[in-house]
Coordinates of C-alpha atoms in Angstrom, one line a residue:
Chain O
X192 CA -124.0 26.1 -111.6
X193 CA -125.2 22.5 -111.0
X194 CA -128.8 23.7 -111.3
X195 CA -128.0 25.3 -114.6
X196 CA -126.6 22.0 -115.8
X197 CA -129.8 20.2 -115.1
X198 CA -131.9 23.0 -116.6
X199 CA -129.8 23.0 -119.8
X200 CA -130.0 19.3 -120.1
X201 CA -133.7 19.4 -119.8
X202 CA -134.1 22.2 -122.4
X203 CA -131.9 20.6 -125.0
X204 CA -133.7 17.3 -124.5
X205 CA -137.1 19.0 -125.0
X206 CA -135.9 20.9 -128.1
X207 CA -134.4 18.0 -129.8
X208 CA -137.3 15.7 -128.9
X209 CA -139.6 17.8 -131.0
X210 CA -138.8 16.9 -134.6
X211 CA -140.9 19.9 -135.8
X212 CA -138.7 22.4 -134.0
X213 CA -135.5 20.7 -135.3
X214 CA -136.8 20.7 -138.8
X215 CA -137.9 24.3 -138.5
X216 CA -134.5 25.4 -137.2
X217 CA -132.6 23.6 -140.0
X218 CA -135.0 23.9 -142.9
X219 CA -136.2 27.5 -142.4
X220 CA -132.9 29.2 -143.1
X221 CA -132.0 27.0 -146.0
X222 CA -135.3 27.2 -147.8
X223 CA -135.9 30.9 -147.1
X224 CA -132.4 31.9 -148.1
X225 CA -132.7 30.0 -151.3
X226 CA -136.2 31.3 -152.2
X227 CA -136.4 34.8 -151.0
X228 CA -133.4 36.5 -152.5
X229 CA -134.3 35.2 -155.9
X230 CA -137.8 36.5 -155.7
X231 CA -137.4 39.7 -153.7
X232 CA -135.9 41.7 -156.5
X233 CA -136.2 45.4 -157.1
X234 CA -135.1 45.3 -160.7
X235 CA -138.2 46.0 -162.8
X236 CA -138.2 43.9 -165.9
X237 CA -140.9 42.9 -168.4
X238 CA -142.7 46.2 -168.3
X239 CA -145.7 45.8 -170.6
X240 CA -145.7 48.7 -173.0
X241 CA -148.4 49.6 -175.4
X242 CA -147.7 52.1 -178.1
X243 CA -150.2 54.3 -179.9
X244 CA -148.5 55.4 -183.1
X245 CA -150.2 58.1 -185.1
X246 CA -147.2 58.9 -187.1
X247 CA -145.8 55.7 -188.7
X248 CA -142.6 57.3 -189.7
X249 CA -139.1 56.0 -189.9
X250 CA -138.3 58.0 -186.7
X251 CA -141.0 56.3 -184.7
X252 CA -139.9 53.0 -186.1
X253 CA -136.4 53.6 -184.9
X254 CA -137.5 54.7 -181.5
X255 CA -139.7 51.7 -181.0
X256 CA -136.8 49.4 -182.0
X257 CA -134.6 51.2 -179.5
X258 CA -137.1 50.7 -176.8
X259 CA -137.7 47.0 -177.4
X260 CA -134.0 46.4 -177.7
X261 CA -133.4 47.7 -174.2
X262 CA -134.7 44.5 -172.7
X263 CA -136.8 46.1 -170.1
X264 CA -140.0 46.3 -172.1
X265 CA -142.4 43.9 -173.6
X266 CA -144.4 45.3 -176.4
X267 CA -148.0 44.3 -175.8
X268 CA -149.7 46.3 -178.5
X269 CA -149.2 48.8 -181.3
X270 CA -152.2 50.5 -182.7
X271 CA -153.7 53.8 -183.8
X272 CA -156.2 54.2 -181.0
X273 CA -155.5 55.4 -177.5
X274 CA -158.8 54.0 -176.2
X275 CA -157.9 50.5 -177.5
X276 CA -154.6 50.6 -175.6
X277 CA -156.3 52.0 -172.5
X278 CA -158.5 48.9 -172.4
X279 CA -155.3 46.9 -172.1
X280 CA -154.3 48.9 -169.1
X281 CA -157.7 48.3 -167.6
X282 CA -157.3 44.6 -168.1
X283 CA -153.8 44.8 -166.5
X284 CA -152.2 43.8 -169.8
X285 CA -150.2 47.0 -170.2
X286 CA -148.3 49.1 -167.7
X287 CA -147.4 52.1 -169.8
X288 CA -148.9 53.7 -172.9
X289 CA -146.7 55.7 -175.1
X290 CA -148.6 57.9 -177.5
X291 CA -146.8 59.3 -180.5
X292 CA -148.7 62.2 -182.1
X293 CA -149.3 62.4 -185.8
X294 CA -146.5 64.1 -187.8
X295 CA -144.0 63.5 -185.0
X296 CA -141.1 63.2 -187.4
X297 CA -142.1 66.3 -189.3
X298 CA -142.5 68.4 -186.2
X299 CA -139.2 67.4 -184.8
X300 CA -137.3 68.1 -188.0
X301 CA -139.1 71.4 -188.6
X302 CA -139.4 72.8 -185.1
X303 CA -136.6 71.0 -183.4
X304 CA -138.8 69.6 -180.7
X305 CA -141.9 67.4 -180.6
X306 CA -144.2 66.2 -177.7
X307 CA -144.8 62.6 -176.7
X308 CA -147.4 61.4 -174.2
X309 CA -146.9 58.7 -171.6
X310 CA -149.8 57.2 -169.5
X311 CA -148.6 55.1 -166.6
X312 CA -150.5 52.6 -164.6
X313 CA -149.4 53.8 -161.1
X314 CA -151.0 51.1 -158.9
X315 CA -147.6 49.7 -158.3
X316 CA -145.7 52.9 -157.6
X317 CA -142.2 51.4 -157.8
X318 CA -142.9 49.7 -161.1
X319 CA -144.5 52.8 -162.5
X320 CA -141.7 55.1 -161.4
X321 CA -138.9 52.9 -162.6
X322 CA -140.7 52.0 -165.8
X323 CA -141.3 55.6 -166.8
X324 CA -137.8 56.5 -165.8
X325 CA -136.3 53.8 -168.1
X326 CA -138.5 54.9 -170.9
X327 CA -137.6 58.5 -170.5
X328 CA -134.0 57.6 -170.5
X329 CA -134.2 55.6 -173.7
X330 CA -136.1 58.4 -175.4
X331 CA -133.6 61.0 -174.3
X332 CA -130.8 58.8 -175.7
X333 CA -132.6 58.5 -178.9
X334 CA -133.1 62.2 -179.0
X335 CA -129.4 62.7 -178.6
X336 CA -128.7 60.1 -181.3
X337 CA -130.7 61.9 -183.9
X338 CA -129.2 65.2 -183.0
X339 CA -125.6 63.9 -183.4
X340 CA -126.8 62.5 -186.7
X341 CA -127.9 65.9 -187.9
X342 CA -124.8 67.8 -186.9
X343 CA -122.0 65.8 -188.3
X344 CA -119.3 67.8 -186.6
X345 CA -119.8 67.3 -182.8
X346 CA -117.4 70.1 -182.1
X347 CA -120.1 72.6 -183.2
X348 CA -122.9 70.8 -181.5
X349 CA -125.3 73.3 -180.2
X350 CA -126.2 70.9 -177.4
X351 CA -123.4 70.5 -174.9
X352 CA -123.1 66.9 -173.8
X353 CA -122.2 65.9 -170.3
X354 CA -120.9 62.4 -170.1
X355 CA -121.1 60.7 -166.8
X356 CA -118.9 57.7 -166.0
X357 CA -119.9 55.4 -163.2
X358 CA -117.9 53.6 -160.6
X359 CA -120.0 51.4 -158.4
X360 CA -118.2 50.9 -155.1
X361 CA -118.4 47.8 -152.9
X362 CA -120.9 46.1 -155.1
X363 CA -119.4 46.7 -158.6
X364 CA -121.8 44.5 -160.5
X365 CA -124.8 45.9 -158.6
X366 CA -125.5 42.4 -157.6
X367 CA -128.9 42.6 -155.9
X368 CA -128.4 39.3 -154.0
X369 CA -125.2 40.6 -152.3
X370 CA -127.5 43.2 -150.8
X371 CA -130.5 41.0 -149.9
X372 CA -128.9 37.8 -148.7
X373 CA -127.2 39.2 -145.6
X374 CA -130.4 41.2 -144.8
X375 CA -132.6 38.2 -145.0
X376 CA -130.2 36.2 -142.9
X377 CA -130.5 38.9 -140.2
X378 CA -134.3 38.6 -140.3
X379 CA -134.1 34.8 -140.1
X380 CA -132.0 34.9 -137.1
X381 CA -134.4 37.4 -135.5
X382 CA -137.4 35.1 -136.1
X383 CA -135.7 32.1 -134.6
X384 CA -134.5 34.1 -131.6
X385 CA -137.5 36.1 -130.7
X386 CA -140.3 33.6 -131.5
X387 CA -138.7 30.5 -130.0
X388 CA -137.8 31.8 -126.6
X389 CA -141.1 33.5 -126.0
X390 CA -143.1 30.5 -127.1
X391 CA -141.0 28.2 -125.1
X392 CA -141.5 29.9 -121.8
X393 CA -145.2 30.6 -122.4
X394 CA -145.7 27.0 -123.2
X395 CA -144.5 26.2 -119.6
X396 CA -147.0 28.7 -118.4
X397 CA -149.8 27.1 -120.4
X398 CA -149.1 23.6 -119.4
X399 CA -148.5 24.6 -115.8
X400 CA -145.0 23.4 -115.3
X401 CA -143.8 26.9 -114.6
X402 CA -145.7 26.8 -111.3
X403 CA -143.8 23.7 -110.4
X404 CA -140.6 25.5 -111.2
X405 CA -141.6 28.5 -109.2
X406 CA -142.2 26.4 -106.1
X407 CA -138.7 25.0 -106.3
X408 CA -135.7 26.9 -104.9
X409 CA -134.4 27.6 -108.5
X410 CA -132.9 31.0 -108.7
X411 CA -134.6 33.4 -111.2
X412 CA -131.4 34.0 -113.2
X413 CA -130.7 30.3 -113.4
X414 CA -134.1 29.6 -114.9
X415 CA -133.7 32.5 -117.4
X416 CA -130.2 31.5 -118.3
X417 CA -131.4 27.9 -118.8
X418 CA -133.9 29.3 -121.3
X419 CA -131.5 31.7 -123.0
X420 CA -128.4 29.6 -123.6
X421 CA -130.0 26.9 -125.8
X422 CA -131.6 29.4 -128.1
X423 CA -128.5 31.5 -128.2
X424 CA -126.6 28.5 -129.4
X425 CA -129.3 27.5 -131.9
X426 CA -129.3 31.1 -133.2
X427 CA -125.6 30.9 -133.9
X428 CA -126.1 27.5 -135.6
X429 CA -128.8 29.1 -137.9
X430 CA -126.4 31.9 -138.7
X431 CA -123.7 29.5 -139.6
X432 CA -126.1 27.5 -141.8
X433 CA -127.1 30.7 -143.4
X434 CA -123.6 31.7 -144.3
X435 CA -123.1 28.2 -145.7
X436 CA -126.1 28.6 -148.0
X437 CA -125.0 32.1 -149.0
X438 CA -121.6 30.7 -150.0
X439 CA -122.8 27.6 -151.8
X440 CA -125.9 29.1 -153.6
X441 CA -124.8 32.7 -154.1
X442 CA -121.1 32.5 -153.8
X443 CA -121.2 35.2 -151.2
X444 CA -118.2 35.3 -148.9
X445 CA -118.0 38.1 -146.4
X446 CA -115.4 40.7 -147.3
X447 CA -114.9 41.4 -143.6
X448 CA -114.1 38.8 -141.0
X449 CA -116.4 36.2 -139.5
X450 CA -115.1 37.2 -136.1
X451 CA -116.7 40.6 -136.5
X452 CA -120.0 39.2 -137.6
X453 CA -120.2 36.6 -134.9
X454 CA -119.1 39.0 -132.2
X455 CA -122.0 41.3 -133.2
X456 CA -124.4 38.4 -133.7
X457 CA -123.7 37.1 -130.2
X458 CA -124.6 40.4 -128.6
X459 CA -127.5 40.8 -131.0
X460 CA -128.9 37.4 -130.1
X461 CA -128.6 38.3 -126.4
X462 CA -130.7 41.4 -126.9
X463 CA -133.2 39.5 -129.1
X464 CA -133.6 36.6 -126.6
X465 CA -134.2 39.3 -123.9
X466 CA -137.0 40.6 -126.0
X467 CA -138.5 37.1 -126.4
X468 CA -138.2 36.7 -122.7
X469 CA -139.9 40.0 -122.0
X470 CA -142.8 39.1 -124.3
X471 CA -143.2 35.8 -122.4
X472 CA -143.5 37.6 -119.1
X473 CA -146.4 39.5 -120.4
X474 CA -148.2 36.8 -122.4
X475 CA -150.1 34.0 -120.7
X476 CA -150.9 31.9 -123.7
X477 CA -148.8 30.8 -126.7
X478 CA -151.4 32.6 -128.9
X479 CA -150.8 35.9 -127.1
X480 CA -147.1 35.4 -127.3
X481 CA -147.4 34.7 -131.0
X482 CA -149.5 37.8 -131.7
X483 CA -147.2 40.1 -129.7
X484 CA -144.1 38.7 -131.4
X485 CA -145.8 38.9 -134.8
X486 CA -146.8 42.5 -134.2
X487 CA -143.3 43.5 -133.1
X488 CA -141.6 41.6 -136.0
X489 CA -143.7 43.2 -138.6
X490 CA -142.7 46.7 -137.4
X491 CA -139.1 45.7 -136.9
X492 CA -138.7 44.1 -140.3
X493 CA -140.6 46.7 -142.3
X494 CA -138.7 49.5 -140.4
X495 CA -135.5 47.6 -140.4
X496 CA -134.1 48.6 -143.8
X497 CA -134.3 45.2 -145.4
X498 CA -136.4 46.2 -148.3
X499 CA -136.7 50.0 -148.1
X500 CA -133.8 52.3 -147.3
X501 CA -133.9 53.9 -143.8
X502 CA -132.5 57.0 -145.3
X503 CA -135.5 57.6 -147.4
X504 CA -138.0 57.2 -144.5
X505 CA -139.8 60.1 -142.9
X506 CA -138.1 61.7 -139.9
X507 CA -140.4 60.0 -137.3
X508 CA -139.8 56.6 -138.8
X509 CA -136.1 57.2 -138.8
X510 CA -136.5 57.9 -135.1
X511 CA -138.3 54.6 -134.6
X512 CA -135.5 52.7 -136.3
X513 CA -133.1 53.9 -133.6
X514 CA -135.0 51.6 -131.2
X515 CA -135.2 48.8 -133.7
X516 CA -132.4 46.2 -132.9
X517 CA -132.9 44.5 -136.3
X518 CA -132.1 47.7 -138.1
X519 CA -128.6 47.7 -136.5
X520 CA -128.0 44.1 -137.3
X521 CA -129.0 44.4 -141.0
X522 CA -126.8 47.5 -141.2
X523 CA -123.9 45.8 -139.6
X524 CA -124.1 42.5 -141.4
X525 CA -124.2 44.4 -144.7
X526 CA -121.3 46.6 -143.7
X527 CA -119.2 43.6 -142.9
X528 CA -120.2 41.3 -145.7
X529 CA -120.2 43.8 -148.5
X530 CA -117.9 46.6 -147.4
X531 CA -115.5 44.6 -145.2
X532 CA -116.0 46.7 -142.1
X533 CA -114.0 45.8 -139.0
X534 CA -114.9 45.7 -135.4
X535 CA -113.7 49.2 -135.0
X536 CA -116.1 50.4 -137.7
X537 CA -119.1 48.8 -136.0
X538 CA -118.1 49.7 -132.5
X539 CA -120.9 52.2 -132.2
X540 CA -123.6 49.7 -133.2
X541 CA -122.0 47.1 -131.0
X542 CA -122.2 49.4 -128.0
X543 CA -125.8 50.3 -128.7
X544 CA -126.6 46.6 -129.0
X545 CA -125.1 45.9 -125.6
X546 CA -127.4 48.6 -124.3
X547 CA -130.4 46.8 -125.8
X548 CA -129.3 43.5 -124.3
X549 CA -128.9 44.9 -120.9
X550 CA -132.2 46.9 -120.9
X551 CA -134.3 44.1 -122.4
X552 CA -132.9 41.3 -120.2
X553 CA -133.0 43.5 -117.1
X554 CA -136.6 44.4 -117.8
X555 CA -137.5 40.7 -118.4
X556 CA -135.8 39.5 -115.2
X557 CA -137.4 42.3 -113.3
X558 CA -140.8 41.4 -114.7
X559 CA -140.5 37.6 -114.2
X560 CA -141.9 36.9 -110.8
X561 CA -141.8 33.6 -109.0
X562 CA -144.5 35.0 -106.7
X563 CA -147.7 36.7 -107.7
Chain P
X57 CA -147.1 12.8 -84.9
X58 CA -145.4 15.2 -82.5
X59 CA -146.4 18.5 -81.2
X60 CA -143.9 20.3 -83.3
X61 CA -145.8 22.8 -85.5
X62 CA -144.6 22.9 -89.1
X63 CA -147.2 25.2 -90.5
X64 CA -148.8 28.1 -88.6
X65 CA -151.1 30.7 -90.0
X66 CA -152.6 33.7 -88.2
X67 CA -155.3 35.8 -89.8
X68 CA -153.7 35.1 -93.2
X69 CA -155.6 37.1 -95.9
X70 CA -155.4 37.5 -99.6
X71 CA -157.3 40.2 -101.5
X72 CA -157.5 40.6 -105.2
X73 CA -158.7 44.2 -105.8
X74 CA -161.9 44.3 -103.7
X75 CA -162.4 40.5 -103.7
X76 CA -161.3 38.7 -100.5
X77 CA -160.2 35.3 -101.7
X78 CA -158.8 34.2 -98.3
X79 CA -160.3 35.9 -95.3
X80 CA -158.2 35.9 -92.1
X81 CA -157.6 32.1 -91.7
X82 CA -155.8 30.8 -88.7
X83 CA -154.6 27.2 -88.1
X84 CA -151.6 25.1 -87.2
X85 CA -150.4 21.8 -88.6
X86 CA -148.2 19.4 -86.7
X87 CA -145.3 17.4 -88.0
X88 CA -146.3 14.2 -89.6
X89 CA -149.9 15.1 -89.8
X90 CA -152.2 14.6 -92.7
X91 CA -154.1 17.8 -92.9
X92 CA -157.2 17.9 -95.1
X93 CA -158.1 21.3 -96.6
X94 CA -161.7 21.1 -97.8
X95 CA -164.0 23.5 -99.5
X96 CA -166.2 24.0 -102.5
X97 CA -164.8 25.3 -105.8
X98 CA -163.8 29.0 -105.3
X99 CA -163.8 28.8 -101.5
X100 CA -160.1 29.9 -101.5
X101 CA -158.3 26.6 -100.9
X102 CA -155.8 26.9 -103.7
X103 CA -155.1 30.6 -103.0
X104 CA -154.4 29.7 -99.3
X105 CA -152.1 26.9 -100.4
X106 CA -150.3 29.1 -102.9
X107 CA -149.5 31.6 -100.2
X108 CA -148.0 28.9 -98.0
X109 CA -145.9 27.6 -100.8
X110 CA -144.5 31.1 -101.6
X111 CA -146.2 31.3 -105.0
X112 CA -148.5 34.1 -103.8
X113 CA -147.8 37.0 -101.5
X114 CA -150.3 37.4 -98.6
X115 CA -152.1 40.7 -98.3
X116 CA -152.0 40.6 -94.5
X117 CA -151.7 38.2 -91.6
X118 CA -148.8 35.9 -90.6
X119 CA -147.7 32.5 -91.6
X120 CA -144.7 30.3 -91.2
X121 CA -143.9 27.1 -93.1
X122 CA -141.1 24.7 -91.8
X123 CA -140.2 27.5 -89.4
X124 CA -139.7 30.1 -92.1
X125 CA -141.7 33.3 -92.7
X126 CA -143.8 33.4 -95.9
X127 CA -143.0 37.0 -96.5
X128 CA -139.3 37.1 -96.1
X129 CA -138.0 33.6 -96.4
X130 CA -140.1 32.1 -99.2
X131 CA -137.0 30.8 -101.0
X132 CA -136.0 28.9 -97.8
X133 CA -139.5 27.5 -97.6
X134 CA -139.2 26.2 -101.1
X135 CA -136.2 24.1 -100.2
X136 CA -138.3 22.3 -97.6
X137 CA -141.5 21.6 -99.4
X138 CA -142.9 19.6 -102.2
X139 CA -145.8 20.7 -104.3
X140 CA -148.2 19.0 -106.6
X141 CA -150.5 21.4 -108.4
X142 CA -154.0 20.8 -109.8
X143 CA -152.5 21.2 -113.2
X144 CA -150.3 18.4 -114.2
X145 CA -146.8 19.3 -113.2
X146 CA -144.4 16.9 -114.9
X147 CA -142.8 17.5 -118.3
X148 CA -144.8 15.4 -120.8
X149 CA -142.1 15.4 -123.4
X150 CA -139.5 14.0 -121.0
X151 CA -139.3 10.4 -119.9
X152 CA -140.2 9.2 -116.5
X153 CA -136.5 8.9 -115.6
X154 CA -135.6 12.3 -117.0
X155 CA -138.4 14.0 -115.0
X156 CA -137.0 12.5 -111.8
X157 CA -133.5 13.4 -112.7
X158 CA -134.5 17.0 -113.5
X159 CA -136.5 17.6 -110.3
X160 CA -133.9 15.8 -108.2
X161 CA -131.2 17.9 -109.8
X162 CA -132.7 21.3 -109.2
X163 CA -133.3 20.4 -105.5
X164 CA -129.6 19.8 -105.3
X165 CA -129.5 16.0 -104.9
X166 CA -126.2 14.4 -105.9
X167 CA -126.0 12.2 -109.1
X168 CA -125.6 9.1 -106.9
X169 CA -128.6 10.0 -104.8
X170 CA -130.7 10.7 -107.9
X171 CA -129.9 7.3 -109.3
X172 CA -130.6 5.4 -106.1
X173 CA -133.8 7.3 -105.4
X174 CA -135.0 6.9 -109.0
X175 CA -134.6 3.1 -108.8
X176 CA -136.4 3.1 -105.5
X177 CA -139.4 5.1 -106.8
X178 CA -139.6 3.1 -110.0
X179 CA -139.7 -0.1 -107.9
X180 CA -142.3 1.3 -105.5
X181 CA -144.5 2.3 -108.4
X182 CA -143.8 -0.9 -110.4
X183 CA -142.8 1.3 -113.3
X184 CA -139.4 -0.1 -114.1
X185 CA -140.6 -1.1 -117.6
X186 CA -141.9 2.4 -118.3
X187 CA -138.8 4.4 -117.1
X188 CA -137.8 5.4 -120.6
X189 CA -141.3 6.1 -121.8
X190 CA -142.4 9.7 -122.3
X191 CA -144.7 10.8 -119.5
X192 CA -147.4 11.8 -122.0
X193 CA -147.8 8.2 -123.0
X194 CA -148.7 7.1 -119.5
X195 CA -152.3 6.8 -118.2
X196 CA -153.6 9.6 -116.0
X197 CA -153.5 7.5 -112.8
X198 CA -149.9 6.6 -113.3
X199 CA -149.0 10.2 -114.1
X200 CA -150.6 11.4 -110.8
X201 CA -148.8 8.8 -108.7
X202 CA -145.5 9.7 -110.5
X203 CA -146.2 13.4 -109.9
X204 CA -146.6 12.7 -106.2
X205 CA -143.4 10.7 -106.1
X206 CA -141.5 13.5 -107.9
X207 CA -143.0 16.1 -105.5
X208 CA -141.5 14.2 -102.5
X209 CA -138.4 13.0 -104.4
X210 CA -136.2 15.4 -102.4
X211 CA -137.8 14.2 -99.2
X212 CA -139.2 17.5 -98.1
X213 CA -140.6 18.2 -94.6
X214 CA -144.0 19.2 -96.0
X215 CA -145.8 18.3 -99.1
X216 CA -148.7 20.3 -100.5
X217 CA -151.1 18.5 -102.7
X218 CA -153.8 20.5 -104.6
X219 CA -156.6 18.1 -105.5
X220 CA -154.2 15.3 -106.3
X221 CA -156.8 12.7 -107.2
X222 CA -159.0 14.7 -109.5
X223 CA -160.2 12.6 -112.4
X224 CA -158.6 9.3 -111.4
X225 CA -160.4 6.0 -110.8
X226 CA -161.3 4.7 -107.3
X227 CA -158.6 2.0 -107.3
X228 CA -155.9 4.5 -108.2
X229 CA -157.2 6.9 -105.6
X230 CA -156.9 4.2 -103.0
X231 CA -153.3 3.5 -104.0
X232 CA -152.6 7.2 -104.0
X233 CA -153.8 7.5 -100.4
X234 CA -151.6 4.5 -99.5
X235 CA -148.7 6.5 -100.8
X236 CA -149.7 9.5 -98.8
X237 CA -149.9 7.4 -95.6
X238 CA -146.4 6.0 -96.4
X239 CA -145.1 9.5 -96.8
X240 CA -146.7 10.6 -93.5
X241 CA -145.2 7.6 -91.7
X242 CA -141.8 8.6 -93.0
X243 CA -142.3 11.9 -91.2
X244 CA -143.5 14.1 -94.1
X245 CA -146.3 16.4 -93.2
X246 CA -149.1 16.2 -95.8
X247 CA -151.3 19.2 -96.6
X248 CA -154.0 18.2 -99.0
X249 CA -157.0 19.8 -100.6
X250 CA -159.8 17.6 -101.9
X251 CA -163.4 17.4 -103.0
X252 CA -163.9 13.8 -102.1
X253 CA -165.4 13.4 -98.7
X254 CA -164.3 9.8 -98.3
X255 CA -160.8 11.1 -98.6
X256 CA -161.5 13.6 -95.9
X257 CA -162.1 10.6 -93.6
X258 CA -158.5 9.5 -94.2
X259 CA -157.1 12.8 -92.8
X260 CA -156.0 13.3 -89.2
X261 CA -157.7 16.6 -89.2
X262 CA -159.7 18.6 -91.7
X263 CA -160.6 22.2 -92.1
X264 CA -163.5 23.3 -94.2
X265 CA -163.4 26.6 -96.0
X266 CA -166.5 28.5 -97.0
X267 CA -166.2 31.8 -98.8
X268 CA -162.6 32.4 -97.8
X269 CA -163.1 31.6 -94.1
X270 CA -162.3 28.4 -92.2
X271 CA -165.8 27.4 -90.9
X272 CA -164.8 24.2 -89.2
X273 CA -161.5 22.6 -88.1
X274 CA -161.2 19.3 -86.2
X275 CA -160.7 15.6 -86.6
X276 CA -163.3 13.9 -88.9
X277 CA -164.8 12.1 -85.9
X278 CA -165.2 15.2 -83.8
X279 CA -166.7 17.1 -86.8
X280 CA -169.3 14.5 -87.4
X281 CA -170.2 14.6 -83.7
X282 CA -170.3 18.4 -83.7
X283 CA -172.7 18.5 -86.7
X284 CA -174.5 15.5 -85.5
X285 CA -174.2 13.5 -88.7
X286 CA -173.0 10.1 -89.7
X287 CA -170.7 11.2 -92.6
X288 CA -168.3 13.9 -93.6
X289 CA -170.5 14.5 -96.7
X290 CA -173.3 15.8 -94.5
X291 CA -170.9 18.0 -92.5
X292 CA -169.6 19.5 -95.7
X293 CA -173.1 20.0 -97.2
X294 CA -174.4 21.8 -94.1
X295 CA -171.5 24.2 -94.2
X296 CA -171.2 24.6 -97.9
X297 CA -174.9 25.4 -98.4
X298 CA -174.2 28.7 -96.4
X299 CA -171.9 29.9 -99.2
X300 CA -172.9 33.0 -101.0
X301 CA -170.0 33.0 -103.3
X302 CA -170.5 31.5 -106.8
X303 CA -168.3 28.6 -107.6
X304 CA -165.9 29.2 -110.4

């Protein structure tokens, strides 16, 4: 225990002596939490729409009004020529072209149906999908409107109408930030935990002080604990700062209890630091450690369910996410913050995380050799 | 110097894949002796020293350090030795005092002892004014002397020095060797590798390694007699020229 005291004293001195690290630890969560959730937004707005109107009737006028009134679209051009509007798409000045054929109004009145053509710039798949879905929705509504206009007595409407009423649970205002902020917080904690530990130990390898440590009677587990504890504490500080930012900037207060979040975060950090430690036993230079961590983080974050739902991933990717600690943390933090889940609800994830912590740390301790 | 042997090695060997870094070396070092370990770059000096310190596991052969077996009791050996590696071994981002405190602490010295000993070392090195300076701000010669003082801070039975005077000026080297003599007088056995042949003259006995083997082992005077030369330089050159192995 005395040895550990000296080790911890040394680690804390070194960490706080490096102003860059302290700044990183304090500024990173604050800046990233303020910037990212505002920018990382799925809602597609300002879709640039070009309309080719060959009809020029009151119906097309009404439809165009309805589209622009929706707020999602920005009309970039109305003309008679499809080729002209296509040029806008090529210059990236239009996302969707809506072509209204000549005699649209006449056809719809006479034949009860009329075709429309939609050309979508599908380079950005999400934008294209959502944009065309919005547009279809508006046109469908418009279609219904004119039909109700025709048949004054809805009772005899030949088109049965199904009205759907929504009730959005847990996030009633569909507040995107309520979903993103906890997720980003989870990623931040991961970065601090995994990067810092691995770099710290590899730095000792690079400078050569680790050899000096290896020639002392320090016990392996003391040395490793001496490295883990400071970053474990720093991780919890970052998490606390993060919740502070979430509260002040976004007004997000977890529905569940902080005890649940911190209990899980403590185990999660343990697993994560174990991973950092493991990386450091394989890497010989800080550059190597950085690259390995970066590689792992990319996979973990992209397959962690932060941006894209794990449920819609292919089977093999879902299988990978089972071995991705960050996926569990993002899931749990969202459950607790948004849904108010309790310790009992997350007990399965907590148990799995304990498993991660034991395996990763065990592997790291096994792999860390005082003697070559 | 007594007849008590603190280091013994019998046919100690280290192989890396098919490369024999240290080839069946045998020698003994007595208590209080200054034992010089000479050899060209790549001759296997550092590897041999690392095996004795418990940093590297021997492939075959036997060795004991401070009475403990290098295979089974390496952690006990570590309590009884000090080590100063080629690479600089102090924490550059800690102060002089903090480094002493840290190394004293992990060797189990009491708070009181650490304080006393720190004061004494600072006085010996005339570094009282620098005690709260970061190690990285010190000149190399000072760092080396400090590193040596930290290596023997816990008063080990044996201290291993791996090219301790590399890159320092002649005056500092001289001072450094005075510190080594001081330590030897206090009963610490000194095991030192070096390139400098004038330093070899300061040793009680020297061994010269060529291509992983010990080619010569005796007092500097006897070696000069044996090779019929006036200086250790010549002894070394005669032996080292036989080397086939490329220096690293």
